[in-house]
Each structure stands twice: as C-alpha cells, then as structure tokens.
Amino acid sequence: MKHFTQILAAAAVAMTVSLPAHAETTLTVHYPMPGFFKDVMDTISKKFMEENPDIKIQFANPSATYEEGIQTIMRQAGTAEMPDLTFIGLNRLRMANERDIPVDMGPLIAKDKSMADQGFSDNILKLAQVNGKQVGLAFATSNPIMYYNADLLKAAGGNPDNPPKTWDEVIELGAKIKALGNGVDSIDFRWQGDDWMFSALLFGAGGKMLGEDESSVAFNGPQGQKAMTIIDRMVKEAGMPVFTKAAGEQAFVAGKVGFAFQTTGALRNTVKNVGGKFDLRTAEIPLIDPVNGKLPTGGNAVVILTHDAAKQDAAWKFAKFAAGPYGASVVVPGTGYVPNNELAAKSPEYLGDFYKQNPLFQAGLKQMPRMIPWYAFPGANGVRVTQTIVDNTSRVVDQSATPQEALDDAADDVKRLLPRS
C-alpha cells in the first residue's frame, strides 16, 4: 500500500511538472521582403520567445514587396486569414488606416508610460503616425545612398577617396566608367518597384508630390523636371542601361557597374554578395539642391491587427521588442537600415560602437538629419498612383518619352486617381 501511494505521489508530481505554467498565446506575424528580413525576423522572434516562453511566434508566408504586402493585408482584413501583426511600408500606413485596419497604439502607449526609457522618442513615434494616430512603431528605416566600385572609379580616373558629390560629377565619371568597355556599365539607379528613388531626386531638389491641399499634383513642377532630367542624363550621357531590379543587383555585385543608387537597407546583402570581388565603398547620395534637399524615409512599421484582448497584450509586447533596442541592434547590422531607436543608437550594449567598426554603414547614418516621411498618397488608389510614376519613369529610362512628356502623362493619370473632394 505504501508503495502504491508513492507511485501516485510521483505521478502527481510528474503531471504538475509537465503542465505549462501559463497558457500559451500564439501570434501569427506577416512581413514583407524576406530577402532583407528573414534572418532578422528569425533572430528577433527566437530571442523574444526565450524571454516570453508563454508567447509563440509563427510566421505567415512573407510578401515579396511592400506593395504586395499591403494588398495581402487589405484582402485578408476581417477574415480568419488576417495575421495578428504585420510590418507595413511607411508610405502605406495611411492606406491601411483609411480602411481602419490597424489597432490604435495610442492607448497602449499611454498605459505603458515608459516609452522614452525604451528608446522611443516623440520624433521616432511620429514616423508611424497618421493624422496623429499611432498606427504602428517604426521597425526598419532607411534612406537612399550611393554604392560604388572603387576599382572602376580609379580605373576611370576618379578618386575613390573623394567620390562624386553632385549629379554632374556622377554622370561625367559614369560616362568614363562606361568607356572602359569589357562589359562594364556606368550606373544602376534603382527606380523599379515603387516611387521611392524618384522621391529621392524630387525631394533632393526641394520638391513635393502634391500641393498643400493634396488635391493638385506638384511633382511635375520645376523640381520634378530637374529630377526626371537627371534620370534622362544618366541614360543619354552616362549610358545607363535598362536594368531590371535583379539584373542591376547582379551586375553591380559582379563588379560590372560603377555606381548603384538604392536603399541603405540592402547594404548587408551587398557586402555579402560582393565578397572580395572588388573594393566596395559607400557615400551620401547627391542632392540636386544641397541646401533645401531632403530624402524620403523608407522602411516599415510593425502594426497590430488583432482585436482579441489576450492576443493584443502579447502583440504589444512583441511590437515593442521588435522595434525596441534589441530589435534595432539586429536590424541595423543585419541589413544596413539606420537605427530608429535612440537607446540602441547610443548604448555600447547595442550599436554604440558599431559604426566606428563598420564605416560602410556611416553614409546612411550621416543622412538621417535629411530624412522626411516617404509620401503617402491619399485615397484607395495609392498603389496605382505609385505604379503610374514607376511606369512613366520607365519611359524615360527606355527613352520612349522625354522627361516632360513622362511627367505630364504621370500627372494627368495621378489627378484622375486622387480622391475627389
């Protein structure tokens, strides 16, 4: 009898040990651009689950681009397929908010009362606000930089230690690089996919996309003409080819292109893919107007979608963790994005010494004072508006339209797509 009692007691202990201390909450998380973010997301989620064993993170199928990502979320909104959290391009937060998809983080922040201590300054919080509503927390932020092949610059008579600081210098040196022959090209300007790189030229000239009341087009004014003319000159004077995004990337990392202009967020992948094939350098992107020029802030924000109370608490923990100092300390070295958390940027525990040890990452950091929001077009046609700008930029690159023709046609189409007052 005593032996039987001992067996029962042991079984009771075993059952107690095997039962979880807390009920597990599972969060489904969606994100775009796995080429940039898969390793980052895996690292962040693993660390988060170690610190929060009662919360499990599972990932939905990622979207290839920000545009595909927002379209996926808009289709899934209100259905059982909708994830609990997603990461939305900063220029698409407005579109999501107009459909009332994101959960307002304002009450969560007010309840938290320690956001500043966690590195979330007011300026950082504003990056993911729409009309004063906190629709997300900025997760990865970027600006466009100049990548260059120092070996080709030197071969063409340039000084790799003093790279071009104006577009005139870029185009002139690009033409000399093209003249080297042997299958070498001058420039890869990453205009495909969205309006971000056109924005870099437009904002760099001091221009705007729309007028103050957002009912009139402004990008076809003098600043827009200067911006599109730079693209035209890259083709006519420097011989820039009609690259696809993938072809441009492959040609540059193979050592066959002198300059590449794209997001600093691609830096880690570029470093890895270049390896030791050539001397890779980075520098600040030229501005058409060095005094008044600005740069668009690319990247994304983590957004809570679930309205389930229990899941919302867990989702808020994950959102803060991903956008917080640990998340930033993974995103920056893992991609090339600039830090969007002040604690991460300043603390030696996170990124305090990183930039001293990694000079290629400094170009994006130096440009942070120039960063302004990536413009979000009003209304439900935001993706179509962006594609209109891309399509007309393509016409300049393939020389089927002049800069003025492309701008005027884009402006006419965008006017029809804007909300009617």
Short mmCIF file of C-alpha atoms in Angstrom, two decimals:
data_model
loop_
_atom_site.label_atom_id
_atom_site.label_comp_id
_atom_site.label_asym_id
_atom_site.label_seq_id
_atom_site.Cartn_x
_atom_site.Cartn_y
_atom_site.Cartn_z
CA MET A 1 0.00 0.00 0.00
CA LYS A 2 2.82 2.32 0.88
CA HIS A 3 4.48 1.52 -2.43
CA PHE A 4 1.24 2.28 -4.33
CA THR A 5 0.89 5.61 -2.52
CA GLN A 6 4.44 6.53 -3.54
CA ILE A 7 3.65 5.76 -7.18
CA LEU A 8 0.57 8.01 -7.07
CA ALA A 9 2.56 10.80 -5.48
CA ALA A 10 5.28 10.52 -8.12
CA ALA A 11 2.69 10.55 -10.89
CA ALA A 12 1.10 13.68 -9.44
CA VAL A 13 4.48 15.43 -9.38
CA ALA A 14 5.19 14.38 -12.97
CA MET A 15 1.84 15.72 -14.12
CA THR A 16 2.49 19.02 -12.36
CA VAL A 17 5.89 19.39 -13.96
CA SER A 18 4.62 18.55 -17.44
CA LEU A 19 1.81 21.12 -17.40
CA PRO A 20 2.76 24.62 -18.68
CA ALA A 21 2.89 27.36 -16.06
CA HIS A 22 0.85 29.66 -18.30
CA ALA A 23 -1.49 29.16 -21.20
CA GLU A 24 0.45 29.72 -24.40
CA THR A 25 -0.57 32.55 -26.75
CA THR A 26 0.30 32.07 -30.43
CA LEU A 27 0.80 35.14 -32.59
CA THR A 28 0.82 34.95 -36.38
CA VAL A 29 3.18 37.53 -37.87
CA HIS A 30 3.40 38.65 -41.50
CA TYR A 31 6.28 40.62 -43.00
CA PRO A 32 7.50 41.70 -46.48
CA MET A 33 10.81 41.37 -48.33
CA PRO A 34 12.21 38.11 -46.92
CA GLY A 35 15.48 38.71 -48.78
CA PHE A 36 16.14 41.56 -46.36
CA PHE A 37 14.24 40.45 -43.28
CA LYS A 38 14.02 36.65 -42.93
CA ASP A 39 17.19 36.21 -40.88
CA VAL A 40 16.38 39.33 -38.87
CA MET A 41 12.85 38.14 -38.08
CA ASP A 42 14.08 34.67 -37.13
CA THR A 43 16.67 36.12 -34.74
CA ILE A 44 14.27 38.60 -33.12
CA SER A 45 11.45 36.07 -32.69
CA LYS A 46 13.79 33.45 -31.19
CA LYS A 47 15.09 35.89 -28.60
CA PHE A 48 11.57 37.14 -27.86
CA MET A 49 10.26 33.62 -27.25
CA GLU A 50 13.20 32.87 -24.95
CA GLU A 51 12.24 35.88 -22.83
CA ASN A 52 8.49 35.25 -23.16
CA PRO A 53 8.01 31.47 -23.04
CA ASP A 54 4.23 31.84 -22.82
CA ILE A 55 4.09 33.50 -26.28
CA LYS A 56 4.78 31.64 -29.51
CA ILE A 57 5.58 33.45 -32.77
CA GLN A 58 4.65 31.80 -36.05
CA PHE A 59 5.20 33.48 -39.40
CA ALA A 60 2.73 33.72 -42.26
CA ASN A 61 4.09 33.50 -45.79
CA PRO A 62 6.08 36.71 -46.36
CA SER A 63 5.31 39.07 -49.25
CA ALA A 64 7.96 39.87 -51.85
CA THR A 65 7.49 43.67 -51.66
CA TYR A 66 5.79 46.34 -49.56
CA GLU A 67 3.20 46.77 -52.31
CA GLU A 68 2.29 43.07 -52.31
CA GLY A 69 2.28 43.14 -48.50
CA ILE A 70 -0.33 45.87 -48.14
CA GLN A 71 -2.50 44.30 -50.84
CA THR A 72 -2.38 40.98 -48.97
CA ILE A 73 -3.39 42.59 -45.67
CA MET A 74 -6.23 44.54 -47.29
CA ARG A 75 -7.60 41.35 -48.83
CA GLN A 76 -7.36 39.46 -45.52
CA ALA A 77 -8.73 42.25 -43.30
CA GLY A 78 -11.64 41.00 -41.21
CA THR A 79 -11.14 37.35 -42.20
CA ALA A 80 -9.71 34.38 -40.32
CA GLU A 81 -6.62 34.59 -42.55
CA MET A 82 -5.59 38.00 -41.25
CA PRO A 83 -2.40 37.79 -39.13
CA ASP A 84 -2.15 39.22 -35.63
CA LEU A 85 0.68 41.57 -36.57
CA THR A 86 2.22 42.75 -39.81
CA PHE A 87 5.00 45.03 -41.00
CA ILE A 88 3.71 47.70 -43.41
CA GLY A 89 5.76 50.06 -45.61
CA LEU A 90 5.79 53.53 -44.09
CA ASN A 91 4.14 55.02 -47.18
CA ARG A 92 1.25 52.54 -46.92
CA LEU A 93 0.31 53.17 -43.28
CA ARG A 94 -2.09 55.86 -44.42
CA MET A 95 -3.85 53.49 -46.81
CA ALA A 96 -4.25 50.87 -44.07
CA ASN A 97 -5.53 53.45 -41.62
CA GLU A 98 -8.10 54.80 -44.08
CA ARG A 99 -9.54 51.27 -44.12
CA ASP A 100 -9.44 51.23 -40.28
CA ILE A 101 -7.24 48.11 -40.28
CA PRO A 102 -4.51 48.88 -37.68
CA VAL A 103 -5.15 48.90 -33.95
CA ASP A 104 -4.57 52.35 -32.42
CA MET A 105 -1.44 52.05 -30.28
CA GLY A 106 -2.12 55.37 -28.56
CA PRO A 107 -3.94 53.85 -25.56
CA LEU A 108 -1.25 51.15 -25.24
CA ILE A 109 1.48 53.80 -25.19
CA ALA A 110 -0.43 55.91 -22.66
CA LYS A 111 -0.81 52.87 -20.41
CA ASP A 112 2.86 51.89 -20.81
CA LYS A 113 4.29 55.25 -19.61
CA SER A 114 7.92 54.19 -20.22
CA MET A 115 8.32 54.53 -23.99
CA ALA A 116 11.05 57.18 -23.76
CA ASP A 117 13.06 54.97 -21.40
CA GLN A 118 12.85 52.20 -24.01
CA GLY A 119 14.32 54.47 -26.71
CA PHE A 120 11.06 55.62 -28.34
CA SER A 121 11.33 59.40 -28.59
CA ASP A 122 8.45 61.55 -29.83
CA ASN A 123 10.19 62.00 -33.20
CA ILE A 124 10.60 58.25 -33.59
CA LEU A 125 6.95 57.63 -32.67
CA LYS A 126 5.83 60.18 -35.29
CA LEU A 127 7.37 58.09 -38.08
CA ALA A 128 4.45 55.65 -37.76
CA GLN A 129 1.64 58.13 -37.06
CA VAL A 130 -1.18 59.02 -39.45
CA ASN A 131 -3.00 62.26 -38.69
CA GLY A 132 -1.86 61.98 -35.07
CA LYS A 133 -2.96 58.35 -34.67
CA GLN A 134 -0.24 55.88 -33.65
CA VAL A 135 -0.87 53.12 -36.18
CA GLY A 136 2.46 51.36 -35.64
CA LEU A 137 6.03 51.53 -34.36
CA ALA A 138 8.80 52.21 -36.88
CA PHE A 139 10.79 49.00 -37.22
CA ALA A 140 13.28 49.49 -40.04
CA THR A 141 14.04 52.90 -41.52
CA SER A 142 16.31 53.71 -44.42
CA ASN A 143 17.46 56.38 -46.81
CA PRO A 144 18.98 56.06 -50.29
CA ILE A 145 22.78 56.04 -50.54
CA MET A 146 25.46 55.76 -53.20
CA TYR A 147 27.28 52.45 -53.52
CA TYR A 148 30.37 52.49 -55.72
CA ASN A 149 33.06 50.22 -57.11
CA ALA A 150 36.29 51.93 -56.06
CA ASP A 151 38.33 49.86 -58.51
CA LEU A 152 36.28 51.04 -61.50
CA LEU A 153 36.31 54.65 -60.29
CA LYS A 154 40.09 54.56 -60.07
CA ALA A 155 40.43 52.92 -63.49
CA ALA A 156 38.28 55.70 -64.99
CA GLY A 157 40.45 58.44 -63.48
CA GLY A 158 38.35 59.14 -60.39
CA ASN A 159 39.47 59.33 -56.77
CA PRO A 160 37.79 56.62 -54.66
CA ASP A 161 38.65 58.56 -51.51
CA ASN A 162 36.77 61.59 -52.85
CA PRO A 163 33.66 60.23 -54.62
CA PRO A 164 31.28 62.46 -56.61
CA LYS A 165 29.21 64.90 -54.57
CA THR A 166 26.99 66.22 -57.37
CA TRP A 167 24.92 64.53 -60.06
CA ASP A 168 27.02 66.28 -62.73
CA GLU A 169 30.11 64.58 -61.31
CA VAL A 170 28.32 61.20 -61.12
CA ILE A 171 27.22 61.41 -64.76
CA GLU A 172 30.62 62.59 -66.01
CA LEU A 173 32.50 59.84 -64.17
CA GLY A 174 29.84 57.30 -65.10
CA ALA A 175 30.47 58.01 -68.77
CA LYS A 176 34.20 57.40 -68.27
CA ILE A 177 33.47 54.10 -66.49
CA LYS A 178 31.20 53.03 -69.36
CA ALA A 179 34.04 53.86 -71.78
CA LEU A 180 36.28 51.31 -70.07
CA GLY A 181 34.48 48.63 -72.11
CA ASN A 182 34.73 44.92 -71.31
CA GLY A 183 31.01 44.75 -70.49
CA VAL A 184 31.24 47.42 -67.80
CA ASP A 185 28.23 49.70 -67.19
CA SER A 186 28.06 53.07 -65.54
CA ILE A 187 25.06 53.36 -63.22
CA ASP A 188 22.29 51.29 -61.68
CA PHE A 189 19.65 53.72 -60.38
CA ARG A 190 17.07 51.56 -58.60
CA TRP A 191 13.89 53.20 -59.95
CA GLN A 192 11.85 50.00 -60.31
CA GLY A 193 9.13 48.80 -57.97
CA ASP A 194 7.91 51.99 -56.32
CA ASP A 195 8.30 55.78 -56.31
CA TRP A 196 10.97 55.90 -53.60
CA MET A 197 14.03 56.63 -55.75
CA PHE A 198 12.13 59.18 -57.84
CA SER A 199 11.19 60.74 -54.48
CA ALA A 200 14.89 60.85 -53.59
CA LEU A 201 15.56 63.04 -56.62
CA LEU A 202 12.36 65.09 -56.24
CA PHE A 203 12.79 65.73 -52.50
CA GLY A 204 16.51 66.23 -53.10
CA ALA A 205 15.55 69.11 -55.38
CA GLY A 206 13.27 70.56 -52.70
CA GLY A 207 10.09 69.36 -54.42
CA LYS A 208 6.84 67.75 -53.27
CA MET A 209 4.49 65.12 -54.67
CA LEU A 210 1.20 67.03 -54.21
CA GLY A 211 0.11 70.54 -53.31
CA GLU A 212 -0.68 71.56 -49.74
CA ASP A 213 -4.36 70.61 -50.01
CA GLU A 214 -3.45 67.26 -51.65
CA SER A 215 -5.86 67.91 -54.50
CA SER A 216 -3.28 69.05 -57.06
CA VAL A 217 -0.15 67.41 -58.47
CA ALA A 218 3.17 69.12 -57.72
CA PHE A 219 5.75 66.58 -58.88
CA ASN A 220 5.62 67.86 -62.48
CA GLY A 221 6.81 71.34 -61.48
CA PRO A 222 10.37 72.72 -61.80
CA GLN A 223 11.81 70.39 -59.12
CA GLY A 224 10.23 67.35 -60.75
CA GLN A 225 11.58 68.41 -64.13
CA LYS A 226 15.08 68.61 -62.67
CA ALA A 227 14.64 65.17 -61.06
CA MET A 228 13.45 63.42 -64.22
CA THR A 229 16.11 65.18 -66.28
CA ILE A 230 18.81 63.62 -64.08
CA ILE A 231 17.44 60.16 -64.96
CA ASP A 232 17.38 61.13 -68.64
CA ARG A 233 21.00 62.32 -68.47
CA MET A 234 22.09 59.08 -66.74
CA VAL A 235 20.86 57.27 -69.85
CA LYS A 236 21.94 59.70 -72.58
CA GLU A 237 25.25 60.91 -71.18
CA ALA A 238 26.41 58.06 -68.94
CA GLY A 239 24.90 55.15 -70.86
CA MET A 240 22.81 53.73 -68.01
CA PRO A 241 21.15 50.53 -69.29
CA VAL A 242 17.54 49.44 -68.81
CA PHE A 243 18.18 47.12 -65.89
CA THR A 244 15.57 45.07 -64.12
CA LYS A 245 15.97 45.24 -60.35
CA ALA A 246 17.53 41.77 -60.20
CA ALA A 247 19.81 42.35 -63.20
CA GLY A 248 21.09 45.63 -61.74
CA GLU A 249 21.87 44.00 -58.42
CA GLN A 250 23.66 41.07 -60.06
CA ALA A 251 25.71 43.30 -62.37
CA PHE A 252 26.85 45.55 -59.54
CA VAL A 253 27.93 42.77 -57.15
CA ALA A 254 29.72 41.08 -60.07
CA GLY A 255 31.90 44.17 -60.43
CA LYS A 256 30.39 45.29 -63.74
CA VAL A 257 28.77 48.59 -62.64
CA GLY A 258 30.43 51.72 -61.29
CA PHE A 259 27.63 53.27 -59.23
CA ALA A 260 24.47 51.86 -57.64
CA PHE A 261 21.88 54.11 -56.03
CA GLN A 262 19.43 52.37 -53.73
CA THR A 263 18.41 51.83 -50.11
CA THR A 264 20.97 51.57 -47.36
CA GLY A 265 18.83 48.62 -46.24
CA ALA A 266 20.48 46.49 -48.93
CA LEU A 267 23.97 47.10 -47.57
CA ARG A 268 24.49 43.86 -45.64
CA ASN A 269 23.36 41.73 -48.58
CA THR A 270 25.54 43.76 -50.94
CA VAL A 271 28.61 43.34 -48.72
CA LYS A 272 27.98 39.59 -48.54
CA ASN A 273 27.40 39.21 -52.29
CA VAL A 274 30.40 41.33 -53.31
CA GLY A 275 32.72 39.41 -51.01
CA GLY A 276 36.27 40.16 -52.14
CA LYS A 277 35.49 40.72 -55.82
CA PHE A 278 36.23 44.46 -55.64
CA ASP A 279 36.71 47.38 -53.27
CA LEU A 280 33.13 48.28 -52.25
CA ARG A 281 32.56 51.77 -50.85
CA THR A 282 29.50 53.87 -49.88
CA ALA A 283 28.83 57.60 -49.76
CA GLU A 284 25.99 60.04 -49.30
CA ILE A 285 23.68 60.42 -52.29
CA PRO A 286 23.99 63.75 -54.17
CA LEU A 287 21.19 66.28 -53.76
CA ILE A 288 20.02 68.48 -56.64
CA ASP A 289 19.53 71.26 -54.07
CA PRO A 290 22.24 70.79 -51.40
CA VAL A 291 20.69 73.46 -49.16
CA ASN A 292 16.98 72.60 -49.22
CA GLY A 293 17.12 68.99 -50.40
CA LYS A 294 15.62 66.21 -48.30
CA LEU A 295 15.46 62.42 -48.55
CA PRO A 296 12.50 60.02 -48.24
CA THR A 297 12.40 57.71 -45.24
CA GLY A 298 11.97 54.18 -46.45
CA GLY A 299 11.27 51.11 -44.39
CA ASN A 300 8.34 49.77 -42.44
CA ALA A 301 6.50 49.76 -39.14
CA VAL A 302 5.17 46.93 -37.01
CA VAL A 303 1.37 47.11 -36.85
CA ILE A 304 -1.06 45.28 -34.57
CA LEU A 305 -4.12 43.87 -36.33
CA THR A 306 -5.73 41.57 -33.78
CA HIS A 307 -8.61 42.84 -31.64
CA ASP A 308 -8.54 39.82 -29.33
CA ALA A 309 -7.76 41.22 -25.86
CA ALA A 310 -5.37 38.45 -24.76
CA LYS A 311 -3.55 38.43 -28.09
CA GLN A 312 -3.36 42.22 -28.11
CA ASP A 313 -1.35 42.23 -24.88
CA ALA A 314 1.07 39.69 -26.35
CA ALA A 315 1.20 41.56 -29.66
CA TRP A 316 2.09 44.80 -27.88
CA LYS A 317 4.97 43.03 -26.12
CA PHE A 318 6.27 41.72 -29.44
CA ALA A 319 5.85 45.06 -31.24
CA LYS A 320 7.86 46.88 -28.58
CA PHE A 321 10.51 44.17 -28.57
CA ALA A 322 10.89 44.14 -32.36
CA ALA A 323 11.04 47.93 -32.66
CA GLY A 324 12.97 48.34 -29.42
CA PRO A 325 16.71 48.43 -28.72
CA TYR A 326 17.29 44.70 -29.16
CA GLY A 327 15.37 44.62 -32.44
CA ALA A 328 17.27 47.64 -33.76
CA SER A 329 20.57 46.03 -32.76
CA VAL A 330 19.63 43.10 -35.03
CA VAL A 331 18.11 45.10 -37.91
CA VAL A 332 20.97 47.56 -38.43
CA PRO A 333 23.93 45.15 -38.77
CA GLY A 334 21.71 42.51 -40.34
CA THR A 335 20.53 44.77 -43.17
CA GLY A 336 22.01 48.27 -43.29
CA TYR A 337 18.92 50.18 -42.17
CA VAL A 338 19.52 53.15 -39.90
CA PRO A 339 18.60 52.87 -36.20
CA ASN A 340 15.11 54.05 -35.26
CA ASN A 341 15.55 53.58 -31.54
CA GLU A 342 17.60 56.12 -29.60
CA LEU A 343 18.65 53.69 -26.87
CA ALA A 344 20.01 51.27 -29.49
CA ALA A 345 21.85 54.03 -31.36
CA LYS A 346 23.61 55.43 -28.28
CA SER A 347 24.22 52.48 -25.98
CA PRO A 348 27.50 50.48 -26.28
CA GLU A 349 25.40 47.46 -25.33
CA TYR A 350 23.68 47.71 -28.71
CA LEU A 351 25.06 49.90 -31.54
CA GLY A 352 27.21 52.47 -29.76
CA ASP A 353 30.48 51.15 -31.25
CA PHE A 354 29.07 49.54 -34.39
CA TYR A 355 29.54 52.49 -36.76
CA LYS A 356 33.15 53.04 -35.75
CA GLN A 357 33.89 49.44 -36.65
CA ASN A 358 31.78 49.38 -39.85
CA PRO A 359 32.46 52.52 -41.94
CA LEU A 360 30.33 51.35 -44.90
CA PHE A 361 27.25 51.87 -42.71
CA GLN A 362 28.05 55.52 -41.96
CA ALA A 363 26.59 57.04 -45.15
CA GLY A 364 23.00 56.30 -44.16
CA LEU A 365 23.63 57.46 -40.60
CA LYS A 366 25.04 60.80 -41.77
CA GLN A 367 21.94 61.44 -43.86
CA MET A 368 19.47 60.98 -41.01
CA PRO A 369 19.01 64.76 -40.49
CA ARG A 370 17.78 64.97 -44.11
CA MET A 371 15.10 62.29 -43.70
CA ILE A 372 11.43 63.23 -44.12
CA PRO A 373 8.41 60.91 -44.45
CA TRP A 374 8.04 58.84 -47.60
CA TYR A 375 4.97 60.49 -49.07
CA ALA A 376 1.73 58.54 -48.70
CA PHE A 377 -0.86 59.39 -51.35
CA PRO A 378 -4.43 59.82 -50.08
CA GLY A 379 -7.29 57.53 -51.00
CA ALA A 380 -7.64 53.91 -52.02
CA ASN A 381 -5.58 54.25 -55.22
CA GLY A 382 -2.18 54.69 -53.58
CA VAL A 383 -0.64 51.60 -55.18
CA ARG A 384 -1.96 52.58 -58.63
CA VAL A 385 -0.59 56.10 -58.21
CA THR A 386 2.83 54.71 -57.35
CA GLN A 387 2.76 52.37 -60.34
CA THR A 388 1.87 55.29 -62.61
CA ILE A 389 5.02 57.12 -61.52
CA VAL A 390 7.12 53.97 -61.98
CA ASP A 391 5.69 53.31 -65.45
CA ASN A 392 6.43 56.83 -66.63
CA THR A 393 9.92 56.79 -65.14
CA SER A 394 10.46 53.61 -67.15
CA ARG A 395 9.58 55.51 -70.33
CA VAL A 396 12.42 57.95 -69.65
CA VAL A 397 14.85 55.13 -68.92
CA ASP A 398 13.98 53.31 -72.16
CA GLN A 399 13.93 56.68 -74.00
CA SER A 400 10.37 56.30 -75.28
CA ALA A 401 9.38 59.64 -73.70
CA THR A 402 11.08 62.90 -72.77
CA PRO A 403 11.19 63.90 -69.10
CA GLN A 404 8.46 66.49 -69.65
CA GLU A 405 6.20 64.07 -71.53
CA ALA A 406 6.59 61.45 -68.81
CA LEU A 407 5.88 63.94 -66.03
CA ASP A 408 2.84 65.42 -67.76
CA ASP A 409 1.36 61.98 -68.52
CA ALA A 410 2.01 60.82 -64.95
CA ALA A 411 0.42 63.99 -63.57
CA ASP A 412 -2.72 63.54 -65.72
CA ASP A 413 -3.13 59.94 -64.57
CA VAL A 414 -2.49 60.73 -60.91
CA LYS A 415 -5.07 63.57 -60.96
CA ARG A 416 -7.72 61.06 -62.03
CA LEU A 417 -6.69 58.66 -59.26
CA LEU A 418 -6.76 61.15 -56.39
CA PRO A 419 -9.88 61.29 -54.16
CA ARG A 420 -12.49 63.74 -55.33
CA SER A 421 -13.35 66.40 -52.79
#
